[in-house]
Amino acid sequence: MSKIFTVPETAQWLAENDNFLILTHRRPDGDTLGCSSALAQGLREQGKTAFLLQNPEVTPRYMKFVKDYFAPDSFVPDYIIAVDTASVGLFPENAAKYTDSVSLCIDHHSSNTLYADFTCLNADRASCGEIIYDILTEMKCPVSSISAERLYVALSTDTGCFSFGNTTANTLHVASLMVEAGAPNRELNKLLFRTKSHGRIAIEGKLTAGIEYSFDDKVAIASVTKQMMESSGADEDDMDDIAALPSSIEGVCIGITIREMKSPHDCKISVRTRAPYNAQYICSQFGGGGHKLAAGAMISNTIPEIKEMLVEVLQNALSQG
Amino acid sequence: MSKIFTVPETAQWLAENDNFLILTHRRPDGDTLGCSSALAQGLREQGKTAFLLQNPEVTPRYMKFVKDYFAPDSFVPDYIIAVDTASVGLFPENAAKYTDSVSLCIDHHSSNTLYADFTCLNADRASCGEIIYDILTEMKCPVSSISAERLYVALSTDTGCFSFGNTTANTLHVASLMVEAGAPNRELNKLLFRTKSHGRIAIEGKLTAGIEYSFDDKVAIASVTKQMMESSGADEDDMDDIAALPSSIEGVCIGITIREMKSPHDCKISVRTRAPYNAQYICSQFGGGGHKLAAGAMISNTIPEIKEMLVEVLQNALSQG
């Protein structure tokens, strides 16, 4: 069983040890990559040896923040640290030989399975970056502009540039300190939030043009076919958070995105609702799950079939609201 | 000539006087409305009498933040205060009888014409809300949840939810204090940044579908006809910041939006560039103006004619880059 570490205990453990290899999670986002590189940088500034395990799924957008920290093949670590990773199943394949021996896990997911020897967990934090900041500060490690930049990436990407509902006063407070410490927020925001790929622009246009409203415009359904993806030149990266689009429309209480996966008979639905409407209920009718306001399901039917199947389920969901 | 007031001088002047009428600017945004209502609230909490002058252009989105502060017809003020308003020409018509006698102006525009007796100006602030916060704090007026909500509206709307290039460490710092003081940032962000009207969704879809790329995709041109506006059901409110769309596309250095105004021979172009490309140069060729990275012009030609006229200008603009 894992021992829960406070921030001071975590800082002390890091101060007393050396030769760290830091693991990130699959489909790495700004939080896991920002946290791991900021922690490595902070530890190095304390005279420690710290590297990141190569993560084969790092996208071009994030590569520059982590590329200088990847471990050479020759590196033999004494301790394994995981950041922002709730369970062993979320590590990339190349981490397999380390996942049974993670010494320290630093995380903000309440679903953390406590797989590490020591776990520093704070589920009230919007981003794991806020916890890394607490730890570096506790270690009396002044946040340099290099780690500040990486922590800003962590904080801002996990909160949609401070617009998501998880953003707290602490998130904004730490972000202000990171900008003060030299994080170039203007350039980072432009890169991370104010730039859309050609594929994203094109798929958003097609998706938007085809949105169907029903139930007095309380429901908006968007469809994404494989053909739409191909003609837009959109890839998986471009689909990030696209399910939020139909639910962002004024007056819409239930937003649904139906997306063709491998074949037209293999679709994924993503449901976003406004309280009190229950996304989980809708998706559970198709064997899926999730949270109350955001859920998903895989369905082996075509888009038109799924739309028909949805009518009754939506009627029930709306009457429960 | 106006006397420049420091924050302590402003706080002292407010403390020594009473019966204030606060003016906001035309086409009122979240900053002028958030600042004026937060200031009125703060002054009232100090036992002062403070009202806002009715502003006929307040949109439904912002009405709830200001409606409780509008002056009754019977109110006779002793002092006129203006917030976030750089010049007398920017007041709404119903302010005409007050604009020659503004006692105090609180502003963050470097273009302020110093029309008031006393001017508290800080052009380093992204939002005027940051200055109002400084003044209320200096007055030893603890920011209540009511004024915190309004100052959060001011801060967040002037910075695109902290994503624009004007956002500073101070903006984020004050925002964190406002959330701490009770500003419901989750609900406010949903209302202000994560909700799109049907008209906006529709016009974005049409605009996006018609974007034309040229000069090796360095230039993106979007057109908005009156017919597109009508069929989308989009109004003026829905066009807010839409010119940022073509320039947000990956690799695009010059983004241009051409919009038909009253007649097809009456168009407005909005140009957004990435440094070093000069938006001002492009618009000056058509008699317009603006800033280096954002400029505009009115042109008495049709959209196809303007596109042709742009070719040579764009060639020059790109060669200067």
Short mmCIF file of C-alpha atoms in Angstrom, two decimals, chain A residues 79-301:
data_model
loop_
_atom_site.label_atom_id
_atom_site.label_comp_id
_atom_site.label_asym_id
_atom_site.label_seq_id
_atom_site.Cartn_x
_atom_site.Cartn_y
_atom_site.Cartn_z
CA TYR A 79 14.31 6.23 -8.34
CA ILE A 80 11.26 6.38 -10.57
CA ILE A 81 8.83 9.30 -10.27
CA ALA A 82 5.46 9.56 -12.02
CA VAL A 83 3.58 12.82 -12.54
CA ASP A 84 -0.10 13.42 -13.37
CA THR A 85 -0.70 9.69 -13.93
CA ALA A 86 -3.61 8.10 -12.06
CA SER A 87 -2.89 4.44 -12.76
CA VAL A 88 -0.25 2.07 -14.13
CA GLY A 89 -2.35 1.37 -17.20
CA LEU A 90 -1.90 4.98 -18.34
CA PHE A 91 1.87 4.76 -18.89
CA PRO A 92 3.19 4.36 -22.44
CA GLU A 93 4.49 0.91 -23.42
CA ASN A 94 8.15 1.82 -23.14
CA ALA A 95 7.61 2.51 -19.42
CA ALA A 96 6.63 -1.13 -18.75
CA LYS A 97 9.85 -2.11 -17.05
CA TYR A 98 9.51 0.74 -14.53
CA THR A 99 5.83 0.72 -13.68
CA ASP A 100 6.08 -1.86 -10.88
CA SER A 101 8.70 0.16 -9.09
CA VAL A 102 7.47 3.74 -9.03
CA SER A 103 8.80 5.30 -5.83
CA LEU A 104 6.92 8.59 -5.91
CA CYS A 105 3.75 9.64 -7.69
CA ILE A 106 2.70 13.32 -7.76
CA ASP A 107 -0.89 13.69 -8.95
CA HIS A 108 -4.16 15.61 -8.78
CA HIS A 109 -6.59 12.88 -9.92
CA SER A 110 -8.93 11.62 -7.21
CA SER A 111 -9.01 8.33 -9.14
CA ASN A 112 -5.31 7.69 -8.41
CA THR A 113 -4.89 3.97 -7.63
CA LEU A 114 -2.01 4.60 -5.19
CA TYR A 115 0.35 2.36 -7.16
CA ALA A 116 3.53 4.15 -6.02
CA ASP A 117 5.45 3.68 -2.76
CA PHE A 118 4.74 7.30 -1.89
CA THR A 119 1.91 9.41 -3.30
CA CYS A 120 1.64 13.18 -3.09
CA LEU A 121 -1.99 13.78 -4.06
CA ASN A 122 -4.12 16.92 -4.04
CA ALA A 123 -7.39 16.44 -5.89
CA ASP A 124 -8.42 20.06 -5.26
CA ARG A 125 -5.83 21.29 -7.72
CA ALA A 126 -6.96 21.99 -11.28
CA SER A 127 -3.53 21.03 -12.58
CA CYS A 128 -0.73 18.85 -11.28
CA GLY A 129 1.50 21.84 -12.03
CA GLU A 130 0.19 23.60 -8.94
CA ILE A 131 1.46 20.73 -6.78
CA ILE A 132 4.87 20.74 -8.49
CA TYR A 133 5.04 24.46 -7.74
CA ASP A 134 4.30 23.78 -4.06
CA ILE A 135 7.02 21.11 -3.94
CA LEU A 136 9.69 23.22 -5.67
CA THR A 137 8.88 26.11 -3.33
CA GLU A 138 9.07 23.83 -0.31
CA MET A 139 12.50 22.69 -1.54
CA LYS A 140 13.58 26.35 -1.46
CA CYS A 141 14.17 26.04 -5.17
CA PRO A 142 13.37 29.43 -6.69
CA VAL A 143 11.29 28.84 -9.82
CA SER A 144 13.54 29.81 -12.73
CA SER A 145 12.14 31.20 -15.96
CA ILE A 146 12.71 27.75 -17.49
CA SER A 147 10.57 25.88 -15.00
CA ALA A 148 8.11 28.80 -14.81
CA GLU A 149 7.46 28.45 -18.54
CA ARG A 150 6.82 24.72 -18.17
CA LEU A 151 4.56 25.14 -15.15
CA TYR A 152 2.58 27.80 -17.01
CA VAL A 153 2.06 25.25 -19.79
CA ALA A 154 0.82 22.74 -17.20
CA LEU A 155 -1.55 25.18 -15.49
CA SER A 156 -2.97 26.78 -18.59
CA THR A 157 -3.55 23.65 -20.67
CA ASP A 158 -5.40 21.77 -17.92
CA THR A 159 -7.76 24.73 -17.43
CA GLY A 160 -8.38 25.84 -21.03
CA CYS A 161 -6.41 29.02 -20.34
CA PHE A 162 -8.17 29.48 -16.99
CA SER A 163 -11.65 29.25 -18.53
CA PHE A 164 -12.72 25.74 -17.41
CA GLY A 165 -14.79 25.18 -14.28
CA ASN A 166 -11.85 23.58 -12.46
CA THR A 167 -9.89 26.87 -12.33
CA THR A 168 -9.44 28.08 -8.75
CA ALA A 169 -7.98 31.14 -7.07
CA ASN A 170 -4.84 29.04 -6.50
CA THR A 171 -4.50 28.27 -10.22
CA LEU A 172 -4.63 31.98 -11.07
CA HIS A 173 -2.30 32.83 -8.18
CA VAL A 174 0.39 30.36 -9.25
CA ALA A 175 -0.05 31.44 -12.89
CA SER A 176 0.60 35.04 -11.88
CA LEU A 177 3.78 33.97 -10.08
CA MET A 178 4.92 32.01 -13.14
CA VAL A 179 4.43 35.04 -15.41
CA GLU A 180 6.28 37.15 -12.83
CA ALA A 181 9.10 34.57 -12.89
CA GLY A 182 9.42 34.89 -16.65
CA ALA A 183 6.94 32.53 -18.30
CA PRO A 184 6.27 34.15 -21.71
CA ASN A 185 2.47 33.91 -21.41
CA ARG A 186 1.80 35.97 -24.54
CA GLU A 187 3.72 33.58 -26.80
CA LEU A 188 2.53 30.48 -24.93
CA ASN A 189 -1.14 31.49 -25.19
CA LYS A 190 -0.75 32.20 -28.89
CA LEU A 191 0.78 28.74 -29.41
CA LEU A 192 -1.53 26.81 -27.13
CA PHE A 193 -4.90 28.56 -27.37
CA ARG A 194 -5.02 31.03 -30.19
CA THR A 195 -3.69 28.92 -33.06
CA LYS A 196 -5.88 26.48 -34.98
CA SER A 197 -4.56 24.02 -37.56
CA HIS A 198 -5.98 24.02 -41.10
CA GLY A 199 -7.52 20.65 -40.30
CA ARG A 200 -9.19 21.95 -37.14
CA ILE A 201 -10.59 25.01 -38.88
CA ALA A 202 -11.96 22.85 -41.69
CA ILE A 203 -13.52 20.17 -39.48
CA GLU A 204 -15.06 22.80 -37.19
CA GLY A 205 -16.63 24.45 -40.23
CA LYS A 206 -18.10 21.20 -41.53
CA LEU A 207 -19.28 20.07 -38.10
CA THR A 208 -20.88 23.43 -37.38
CA ALA A 209 -22.66 23.60 -40.73
CA GLY A 210 -24.30 20.24 -40.03
CA ILE A 211 -25.48 20.76 -36.46
CA GLU A 212 -29.08 19.60 -36.00
CA TYR A 213 -31.25 21.11 -33.30
CA SER A 214 -34.22 19.35 -31.71
CA PHE A 215 -36.46 19.48 -28.65
CA ASP A 216 -36.99 23.26 -28.90
CA ASP A 217 -33.27 23.78 -29.56
CA LYS A 218 -32.41 22.28 -26.17
CA VAL A 219 -30.52 19.50 -27.96
CA ALA A 220 -27.78 19.99 -30.56
CA ILE A 221 -26.34 17.00 -32.42
CA ALA A 222 -23.17 17.22 -34.51
CA SER A 223 -21.92 14.41 -36.73
CA VAL A 224 -18.36 13.72 -37.86
CA THR A 225 -17.97 11.17 -40.64
CA LYS A 226 -14.69 9.61 -41.75
CA GLN A 227 -15.26 11.34 -45.07
CA MET A 228 -15.45 14.72 -43.29
CA MET A 229 -12.19 13.98 -41.47
CA GLU A 230 -10.44 13.00 -44.69
CA SER A 231 -11.64 15.95 -46.74
CA SER A 232 -10.66 18.32 -43.91
CA GLY A 233 -7.21 16.80 -43.55
CA ALA A 234 -7.95 16.61 -39.82
CA ASP A 235 -6.08 14.20 -37.59
CA GLU A 236 -6.65 12.99 -34.04
CA ASP A 237 -4.88 16.04 -32.59
CA ASP A 238 -7.37 18.28 -34.34
CA MET A 239 -10.31 16.63 -32.57
CA ASP A 240 -9.21 17.73 -29.10
CA ASP A 241 -12.24 18.93 -27.08
CA ILE A 242 -14.36 19.17 -30.25
CA ALA A 243 -17.26 17.52 -28.37
CA ALA A 244 -17.54 20.76 -26.37
CA LEU A 245 -18.69 22.62 -29.49
CA PRO A 246 -22.39 21.69 -29.74
CA SER A 247 -22.87 22.13 -26.00
CA SER A 248 -21.34 25.62 -26.11
CA ILE A 249 -24.31 26.95 -28.10
CA GLU A 250 -26.62 29.35 -26.28
CA GLY A 251 -29.68 27.61 -24.89
CA VAL A 252 -28.42 24.08 -25.64
CA CYS A 253 -28.72 21.81 -22.57
CA ILE A 254 -27.54 18.59 -24.19
CA GLY A 255 -24.80 18.64 -26.83
CA ILE A 256 -23.98 15.41 -28.65
CA THR A 257 -21.19 14.61 -31.07
CA ILE A 258 -21.46 11.38 -33.06
CA ARG A 259 -18.23 10.35 -34.72
CA GLU A 260 -17.55 7.50 -37.16
CA MET A 261 -14.53 5.53 -36.06
CA LYS A 262 -12.99 2.72 -38.14
CA SER A 263 -16.14 1.85 -40.07
CA PRO A 264 -19.52 3.56 -40.53
CA HIS A 265 -20.94 0.91 -38.17
CA ASP A 266 -18.55 1.83 -35.40
CA CYS A 267 -19.37 5.18 -33.83
CA LYS A 268 -18.43 7.06 -30.71
CA ILE A 269 -20.88 9.42 -29.06
CA SER A 270 -19.73 12.19 -26.74
CA VAL A 271 -22.37 13.88 -24.63
CA ARG A 272 -22.01 17.17 -22.76
CA THR A 273 -24.86 18.49 -20.65
CA ARG A 274 -25.70 21.46 -18.48
CA ALA A 275 -26.99 20.65 -15.00
CA PRO A 276 -29.45 19.17 -14.16
CA TYR A 277 -29.39 17.10 -17.39
CA ASN A 278 -27.46 13.87 -17.03
CA ALA A 279 -24.90 12.91 -19.67
CA GLN A 280 -24.04 9.72 -17.81
CA TYR A 281 -27.66 8.53 -18.00
CA ILE A 282 -27.75 9.07 -21.76
CA CYS A 283 -24.51 7.19 -22.36
CA SER A 284 -25.37 4.38 -19.95
CA GLN A 285 -28.31 3.53 -22.25
CA PHE A 286 -25.68 2.55 -24.82
CA GLY A 287 -23.30 0.78 -22.44
CA GLY A 288 -21.07 3.82 -21.95
CA GLY A 289 -20.22 5.92 -18.92
CA GLY A 290 -18.51 9.00 -17.61
CA HIS A 291 -19.43 11.93 -15.44
CA LYS A 292 -22.76 13.68 -14.87
CA LEU A 293 -21.99 16.51 -17.28
CA ALA A 294 -19.63 14.72 -19.70
CA ALA A 295 -19.91 11.12 -20.83
CA GLY A 296 -19.32 8.88 -23.83
CA ALA A 297 -20.18 5.54 -25.41
CA MET A 298 -19.17 3.34 -28.34
CA ILE A 299 -22.13 2.21 -30.47
CA SER A 300 -22.12 -0.33 -33.32
CA ASN A 301 -24.60 1.46 -35.56
#
